[in-house]
Coordinates of C-alpha atoms and ligand atoms in Angstrom, one line a residue:
M1 CA -54.3 -100.4 -40.6
A2 CA -51.4 -98.1 -41.4
D3 CA -48.8 -99.5 -43.7
F4 CA -45.4 -97.9 -43.2
T5 CA -41.8 -98.5 -42.4
A6 CA -40.9 -98.4 -38.7
E7 CA -38.4 -95.9 -37.5
L8 CA -35.4 -97.6 -36.1
L9 CA -34.5 -95.6 -32.9
D10 CA -31.2 -95.8 -31.1
A11 CA -31.6 -96.3 -27.4
D12 CA -30.0 -92.9 -26.5
S13 CA -31.9 -90.0 -24.9
D14 CA -33.2 -88.7 -28.3
G15 CA -34.4 -92.1 -29.3
I16 CA -36.1 -92.8 -25.9
L17 CA -37.8 -89.4 -26.0
R18 CA -39.0 -90.0 -29.5
A19 CA -40.4 -93.4 -28.5
A20 CA -42.2 -91.8 -25.5
T21 CA -43.7 -89.1 -27.7
L22 CA -45.0 -91.6 -30.3
L23 CA -46.6 -93.6 -27.5
R24 CA -48.3 -90.5 -26.1
E25 CA -49.6 -89.8 -29.6
G26 CA -51.3 -93.2 -29.8
S27 CA -48.7 -94.9 -32.0
L28 CA -47.3 -98.4 -31.6
V29 CA -43.6 -98.6 -30.5
A30 CA -41.6 -101.8 -29.9
F31 CA -39.2 -101.5 -27.1
P32 CA -36.6 -103.7 -25.3
T33 CA -37.2 -105.3 -22.0
E34 CA -34.9 -107.8 -20.3
T35 CA -37.2 -110.7 -21.3
V36 CA -38.3 -110.0 -24.9
Y37 CA -39.2 -106.9 -27.0
G38 CA -42.6 -105.6 -26.2
L39 CA -45.1 -104.0 -28.6
G40 CA -46.2 -101.0 -26.7
A41 CA -49.3 -98.7 -26.8
D42 CA -50.9 -96.2 -24.4
A43 CA -53.0 -98.5 -22.2
T44 CA -55.6 -95.7 -21.7
N45 CA -56.2 -95.3 -25.4
D46 CA -58.8 -97.8 -26.8
R47 CA -57.8 -97.2 -30.4
A48 CA -54.1 -97.6 -29.8
V49 CA -54.7 -100.8 -27.9
A50 CA -56.9 -102.1 -30.7
E51 CA -54.0 -101.4 -33.1
I52 CA -51.8 -103.9 -31.1
Y53 CA -54.2 -106.7 -31.8
A54 CA -54.5 -105.7 -35.4
A55 CA -50.7 -105.5 -35.9
K56 CA -50.1 -108.8 -34.2
G57 CA -53.0 -110.5 -36.0
R58 CA -54.1 -112.0 -32.7
P59 CA -56.9 -114.4 -33.1
S60 CA -58.5 -113.4 -29.8
F61 CA -58.4 -110.6 -27.3
N62 CA -56.2 -112.1 -24.6
P63 CA -55.6 -109.5 -21.9
L64 CA -52.4 -107.6 -22.1
I65 CA -49.6 -106.8 -19.6
V66 CA -49.4 -103.2 -18.5
H67 CA -45.9 -101.9 -18.0
L68 CA -45.0 -99.3 -15.4
P69 CA -41.8 -97.6 -14.3
D70 CA -42.1 -98.0 -10.5
L71 CA -44.0 -99.4 -7.6
E72 CA -45.6 -96.0 -6.7
S73 CA -47.4 -95.9 -10.0
V74 CA -48.9 -99.4 -9.6
E75 CA -51.4 -98.3 -7.0
Q76 CA -53.1 -95.9 -9.4
F77 CA -54.3 -98.9 -11.3
A78 CA -54.3 -101.9 -9.1
I79 CA -54.8 -103.1 -5.5
L80 CA -51.7 -104.6 -3.9
T81 CA -52.5 -107.3 -1.4
R82 CA -50.0 -108.0 1.4
Q83 CA -48.5 -111.0 -0.4
A84 CA -48.4 -109.2 -3.7
R85 CA -46.5 -106.4 -2.1
E86 CA -44.0 -108.9 -0.7
I87 CA -43.3 -110.4 -4.1
A88 CA -43.2 -107.0 -5.8
Q89 CA -40.6 -105.7 -3.4
A90 CA -38.5 -108.8 -3.8
F91 CA -38.7 -109.2 -7.6
W92 CA -39.6 -105.8 -9.1
P93 CA -38.1 -104.4 -11.3
G94 CA -37.6 -107.6 -13.1
P95 CA -39.0 -110.4 -15.3
L96 CA -42.2 -110.9 -13.2
T97 CA -45.8 -110.0 -14.0
L98 CA -48.5 -109.9 -11.2
V99 CA -52.2 -110.2 -11.9
L100 CA -53.9 -107.9 -9.4
P101 CA -57.4 -106.6 -8.7
L102 CA -58.1 -103.7 -11.0
K103 CA -58.8 -100.4 -9.2
A104 CA -62.3 -99.1 -9.6
E105 CA -62.5 -96.1 -12.1
S106 CA -59.2 -97.1 -13.5
P107 CA -58.4 -95.2 -16.8
I108 CA -57.1 -98.5 -18.3
S109 CA -58.8 -99.4 -21.6
K110 CA -61.2 -102.4 -21.2
L111 CA -59.5 -103.9 -24.2
V112 CA -56.3 -104.2 -22.2
T113 CA -58.0 -106.2 -19.4
A114 CA -60.3 -107.9 -21.9
G115 CA -63.1 -106.7 -19.7
L116 CA -61.9 -108.6 -16.6
E117 CA -61.7 -107.0 -13.1
T118 CA -58.1 -107.9 -12.9
I119 CA -55.0 -106.4 -14.4
A120 CA -51.5 -107.9 -15.2
I121 CA -48.7 -105.5 -14.3
R122 CA -45.0 -105.6 -14.8
I123 CA -42.2 -103.3 -13.9
P124 CA -39.3 -104.3 -16.2
A125 CA -35.7 -103.9 -15.1
H126 CA -34.4 -102.9 -18.4
P127 CA -33.0 -99.3 -18.0
V128 CA -34.1 -98.2 -21.5
A129 CA -37.6 -99.5 -20.9
R130 CA -37.9 -97.8 -17.6
Q131 CA -36.7 -94.4 -18.9
M132 CA -39.2 -94.7 -21.8
L133 CA -42.0 -95.6 -19.4
K134 CA -41.1 -92.6 -17.2
H135 CA -41.1 -90.2 -20.1
A136 CA -44.3 -91.6 -21.6
G137 CA -46.0 -90.8 -18.3
R138 CA -48.8 -93.3 -18.8
P139 CA -49.3 -97.0 -18.5
I140 CA -48.0 -98.9 -21.5
A141 CA -49.8 -102.1 -22.6
A142 CA -47.4 -104.5 -24.4
P143 CA -47.5 -108.1 -25.5
S144 CA -44.4 -109.6 -27.1
A145 CA -43.6 -107.8 -30.4
N146 CA -44.2 -110.7 -32.7
R147 CA -47.0 -111.6 -35.2
S148 CA -49.4 -114.0 -33.6
G149 CA -48.2 -117.6 -33.8
H150 CA -44.6 -116.6 -34.2
I151 CA -41.9 -116.8 -31.5
S152 CA -41.2 -113.8 -29.3
P153 CA -38.5 -111.4 -30.5
T154 CA -35.3 -110.9 -28.7
T155 CA -33.7 -108.4 -31.1
A156 CA -34.9 -105.3 -33.0
A157 CA -34.3 -107.2 -36.3
H158 CA -36.8 -109.9 -35.2
V159 CA -39.3 -107.2 -34.5
L160 CA -38.8 -105.5 -37.9
G161 CA -39.0 -108.9 -39.7
G162 CA -42.5 -109.5 -38.4
L163 CA -44.0 -106.0 -37.7
G164 CA -41.7 -103.6 -39.6
N165 CA -44.6 -102.3 -41.9
R166 CA -47.2 -102.3 -39.1
I167 CA -45.7 -100.2 -36.3
A168 CA -44.4 -96.6 -36.0
A169 CA -40.9 -97.4 -34.4
V170 CA -38.6 -99.8 -32.7
L171 CA -36.3 -98.7 -30.0
D172 CA -33.2 -100.8 -30.5
D173 CA -30.9 -101.8 -27.6
G174 CA -29.5 -105.0 -28.8
P175 CA -30.5 -108.5 -27.7
C176 CA -32.6 -109.2 -24.6
A177 CA -30.7 -110.6 -21.7
V178 CA -33.4 -113.1 -20.5
G179 CA -34.9 -114.0 -23.8
L180 CA -37.8 -115.7 -22.2
E181 CA -41.1 -114.0 -21.2
S182 CA -41.9 -112.9 -17.6
T183 CA -43.2 -115.3 -15.0
I184 CA -46.9 -114.5 -14.3
I185 CA -48.4 -114.9 -10.9
D186 CA -52.0 -114.4 -10.0
A187 CA -51.8 -112.4 -6.8
C188 CA -55.5 -111.6 -6.4
G189 CA -56.0 -114.2 -3.7
S190 CA -53.7 -117.1 -2.8
L191 CA -50.7 -117.0 -5.1
R192 CA -51.0 -119.0 -8.2
L193 CA -48.5 -119.6 -11.0
L194 CA -50.0 -118.7 -14.4
R195 CA -47.0 -118.9 -16.6
P196 CA -43.4 -120.0 -15.8
G197 CA -40.8 -117.5 -17.1
G198 CA -37.9 -115.3 -16.4
V199 CA -38.0 -115.5 -12.5
A200 CA -37.5 -119.1 -11.3
V201 CA -40.5 -120.5 -9.4
E202 CA -38.1 -121.8 -6.8
D203 CA -36.9 -118.3 -6.0
I204 CA -40.4 -117.0 -5.6
E205 CA -41.4 -120.0 -3.4
Q206 CA -38.4 -119.5 -1.2
R207 CA -39.8 -116.1 -0.2
V208 CA -43.5 -116.7 -0.1
G209 CA -44.0 -120.4 0.2
P210 CA -45.5 -122.8 -2.3
L211 CA -47.5 -121.4 -5.2
E212 CA -50.7 -123.0 -6.5
T213 CA -50.5 -124.2 -10.1
G214 CA -52.9 -125.6 -12.6
A215 CA -54.2 -122.8 -14.9
V216 CA -51.1 -122.1 -17.1
V217 CA -51.7 -119.5 -19.8
N218 CA -49.9 -119.5 -23.1
G219 CA -49.0 -116.2 -24.8
D220 CA -50.9 -116.1 -28.1
A221 CA -53.1 -119.2 -27.8
P222 CA -56.8 -118.4 -27.2
N223 CA -57.7 -119.5 -23.7
A224 CA -59.4 -122.8 -23.5
P225 CA -63.2 -122.4 -23.7
G226 CA -63.5 -124.2 -20.4
Q227 CA -61.6 -121.4 -18.6
L228 CA -64.7 -119.2 -18.5
A229 CA -63.8 -117.7 -15.2
S230 CA -61.0 -115.8 -16.9
H231 CA -63.2 -114.2 -19.5
Y232 CA -65.5 -111.3 -19.3
A233 CA -69.1 -112.3 -19.4
P234 CA -71.9 -109.8 -19.1
N235 CA -74.7 -110.6 -16.6
A236 CA -77.2 -110.1 -19.3
R237 CA -78.1 -112.9 -21.8
V238 CA -76.3 -112.2 -25.1
R239 CA -77.7 -113.3 -28.5
L240 CA -75.5 -113.1 -31.5
N241 CA -76.1 -112.6 -35.2
A242 CA -79.4 -110.9 -34.4
T243 CA -81.3 -109.6 -37.4
T244 CA -84.3 -108.6 -35.4
V245 CA -84.8 -107.3 -31.9
E246 CA -87.0 -109.4 -29.6
N247 CA -89.0 -108.3 -26.5
D248 CA -87.0 -106.0 -24.4
E249 CA -83.6 -106.6 -25.9
V250 CA -81.1 -103.8 -26.5
L251 CA -79.3 -104.0 -29.8
L252 CA -75.5 -103.6 -30.3
G253 CA -75.0 -102.7 -33.9
F254 CA -72.2 -102.6 -36.5
G255 CA -71.8 -100.6 -39.6
G256 CA -74.9 -98.4 -39.0
T257 CA -77.5 -101.1 -37.9
P258 CA -80.9 -99.5 -37.7
H259 CA -82.4 -99.2 -34.2
A260 CA -79.1 -100.0 -32.5
E261 CA -78.7 -98.6 -28.9
L262 CA -75.0 -98.5 -29.6
D263 CA -73.0 -99.2 -32.7
L264 CA -69.5 -100.7 -32.6
S265 CA -68.5 -98.8 -35.7
P266 CA -71.1 -96.9 -37.7
D267 CA -68.6 -96.7 -40.6
G268 CA -67.8 -100.5 -40.4
D269 CA -64.3 -100.0 -39.3
M270 CA -63.0 -103.2 -37.6
V271 CA -60.3 -101.5 -35.5
E272 CA -62.8 -99.0 -34.1
A273 CA -65.2 -101.9 -33.4
A274 CA -62.6 -103.7 -31.4
A275 CA -61.7 -100.6 -29.5
N276 CA -65.4 -100.1 -28.5
L277 CA -66.3 -103.8 -27.9
F278 CA -65.8 -104.2 -24.1
E279 CA -66.8 -100.6 -23.3
M280 CA -70.1 -101.0 -25.1
L281 CA -70.9 -104.4 -23.7
H282 CA -70.4 -103.0 -20.2
K283 CA -72.7 -100.1 -21.0
L284 CA -75.4 -102.3 -22.4
D285 CA -75.1 -104.7 -19.5
A286 CA -75.7 -101.9 -17.1
M287 CA -79.1 -101.3 -18.7
G288 CA -80.2 -104.7 -17.2
R289 CA -81.8 -106.0 -20.4
P290 CA -80.8 -108.9 -22.7
I291 CA -78.4 -107.9 -25.4
A292 CA -78.8 -108.7 -29.1
V293 CA -75.7 -108.2 -31.3
A294 CA -76.0 -107.6 -35.0
P295 CA -73.9 -109.8 -37.3
I296 CA -70.2 -108.8 -37.3
P297 CA -68.2 -109.6 -40.4
T298 CA -65.7 -112.4 -39.8
H299 CA -62.9 -111.3 -42.1
G300 CA -59.6 -110.0 -40.7
F301 CA -59.9 -108.4 -37.3
G302 CA -63.6 -109.5 -37.2
L303 CA -62.5 -113.0 -36.2
A304 CA -61.2 -111.7 -32.9
I305 CA -64.3 -109.7 -32.2
N306 CA -66.5 -112.7 -32.9
D307 CA -64.4 -114.9 -30.8
R308 CA -64.8 -112.5 -27.8
L309 CA -68.5 -112.1 -28.5
S310 CA -69.1 -115.9 -28.5
R311 CA -67.4 -116.2 -25.2
A312 CA -69.6 -113.4 -23.8
A313 CA -72.7 -115.2 -25.1
A314 CA -71.6 -118.7 -23.8
P315 CA -74.0 -120.2 -21.2
K316 CA -72.6 -119.4 -17.8
G317 CA -71.3 -122.1 -15.4
T318 CA -70.0 -124.4 -18.2
Ligands
TXA401 O1 -42.0 -110.8 -20.7 C1 -43.2 -110.6 -21.0 O2 -44.1 -110.8 -20.2 C2 -43.5 -109.8 -22.3 C3 -42.8 -108.5 -22.2 C4 -43.1 -107.6 -23.4 O3 -43.3 -107.8 -21.0 N1 -44.9 -109.7 -22.5 C5 -45.7 -110.8 -22.8 O4 -47.0 -110.5 -23.1 O5 -45.3 -111.9 -22.8 P1 -48.0 -111.5 -23.8 O6 -49.2 -110.7 -24.2 O7 -47.3 -112.3 -24.9 O8 -48.5 -112.5 -22.7 C6 -49.3 -112.0 -21.6 C7 -50.0 -113.1 -20.9 C8 -51.1 -113.7 -21.7 O9 -51.0 -115.1 -21.7 C9 -52.3 -113.2 -21.0 O10 -53.4 -114.2 -21.1 C10 -51.8 -113.1 -19.6 O11 -50.6 -112.5 -19.7 N2 -52.7 -112.1 -18.9 C11 -52.7 -110.8 -19.0 N3 -53.6 -110.2 -18.2 C12 -54.2 -111.2 -17.5 C13 -55.2 -111.2 -16.5 N4 -55.8 -110.1 -16.0 N5 -55.5 -112.4 -16.0 C14 -54.8 -113.6 -16.4 N6 -53.9 -113.6 -17.3 C15 -53.5 -112.4 -17.9
MG402 MG1 -46.4 -113.6 -26.7

């Protein structure tokens, strides 16, 4: 991972353009939203998205929120149901995130959606964020811009304190107005509250009626193992720490494993391995044979990779 000092960018037109350019180049840029500062990366760039997890030191690949400048751009990536459209029109732009069905052939990195067939989307109201998103011209994945396990940042100084030597730049527009993360609603079917946040639940219910509750997510915490429905699981049986290949298995290698069908990173680079993880699992799954996975180191970023692999290998229906 790069070790450098983040550029501190003023939120004027030069700063906003610089932030957009860095994002297009695949760098990490923290930016203000009305809720908290986000740690942005090009959501179509596997490697840039992997760098988010590395910079945050996240213990697992929770799916990320994709930020867009306007409602028109949402339909390139997601399907808006009637109810989703109703909430979107009422509360976007704003501190609201909607989980929606992912459009087929979407260019979004599978690392953003953690291999799920849904995508979390938010149109922030912050004018600086929206201008930056417009200039970037691509979807921007962004969790809160803090190290994993630390609280969400509401000033550029908070961001620099945690991530100053791990990201390219921070776009500084002073403190965030809301200071609390967005409300997340699953709008794939009947509307369900996933995380309370910047839009009051009462205000949403007043427009669309009662929300279902029950499966609340928590920013950086790994999802409970019981919540298997919210994790990507291949159809194929997955066997971990495989040192031999049995029967008709296909082998997913790491660091140049002999006889591997695909190798997460022939050079043993953890960031590259993370960037390839979901894409390669999907490819192997499509071959319709059981998948064997070579041992992956558990140091550093490897912990997150192993966490996701063990979820993929967990028996289904538990
Ligand atoms: O206010 C916010 O929402 C901030 C700003 C930067 O936009 N972002 C933020 O991101 O709080 P993060 O990564 O800290 O929290 C995102 C939450 C996680 O709990 C994740 O599990 C959930 O969104 N999430 C993302 N995609 C999902 C999906 N497809 N299904 C269910 N939950 C999802
Ligand atoms: Mg967070």
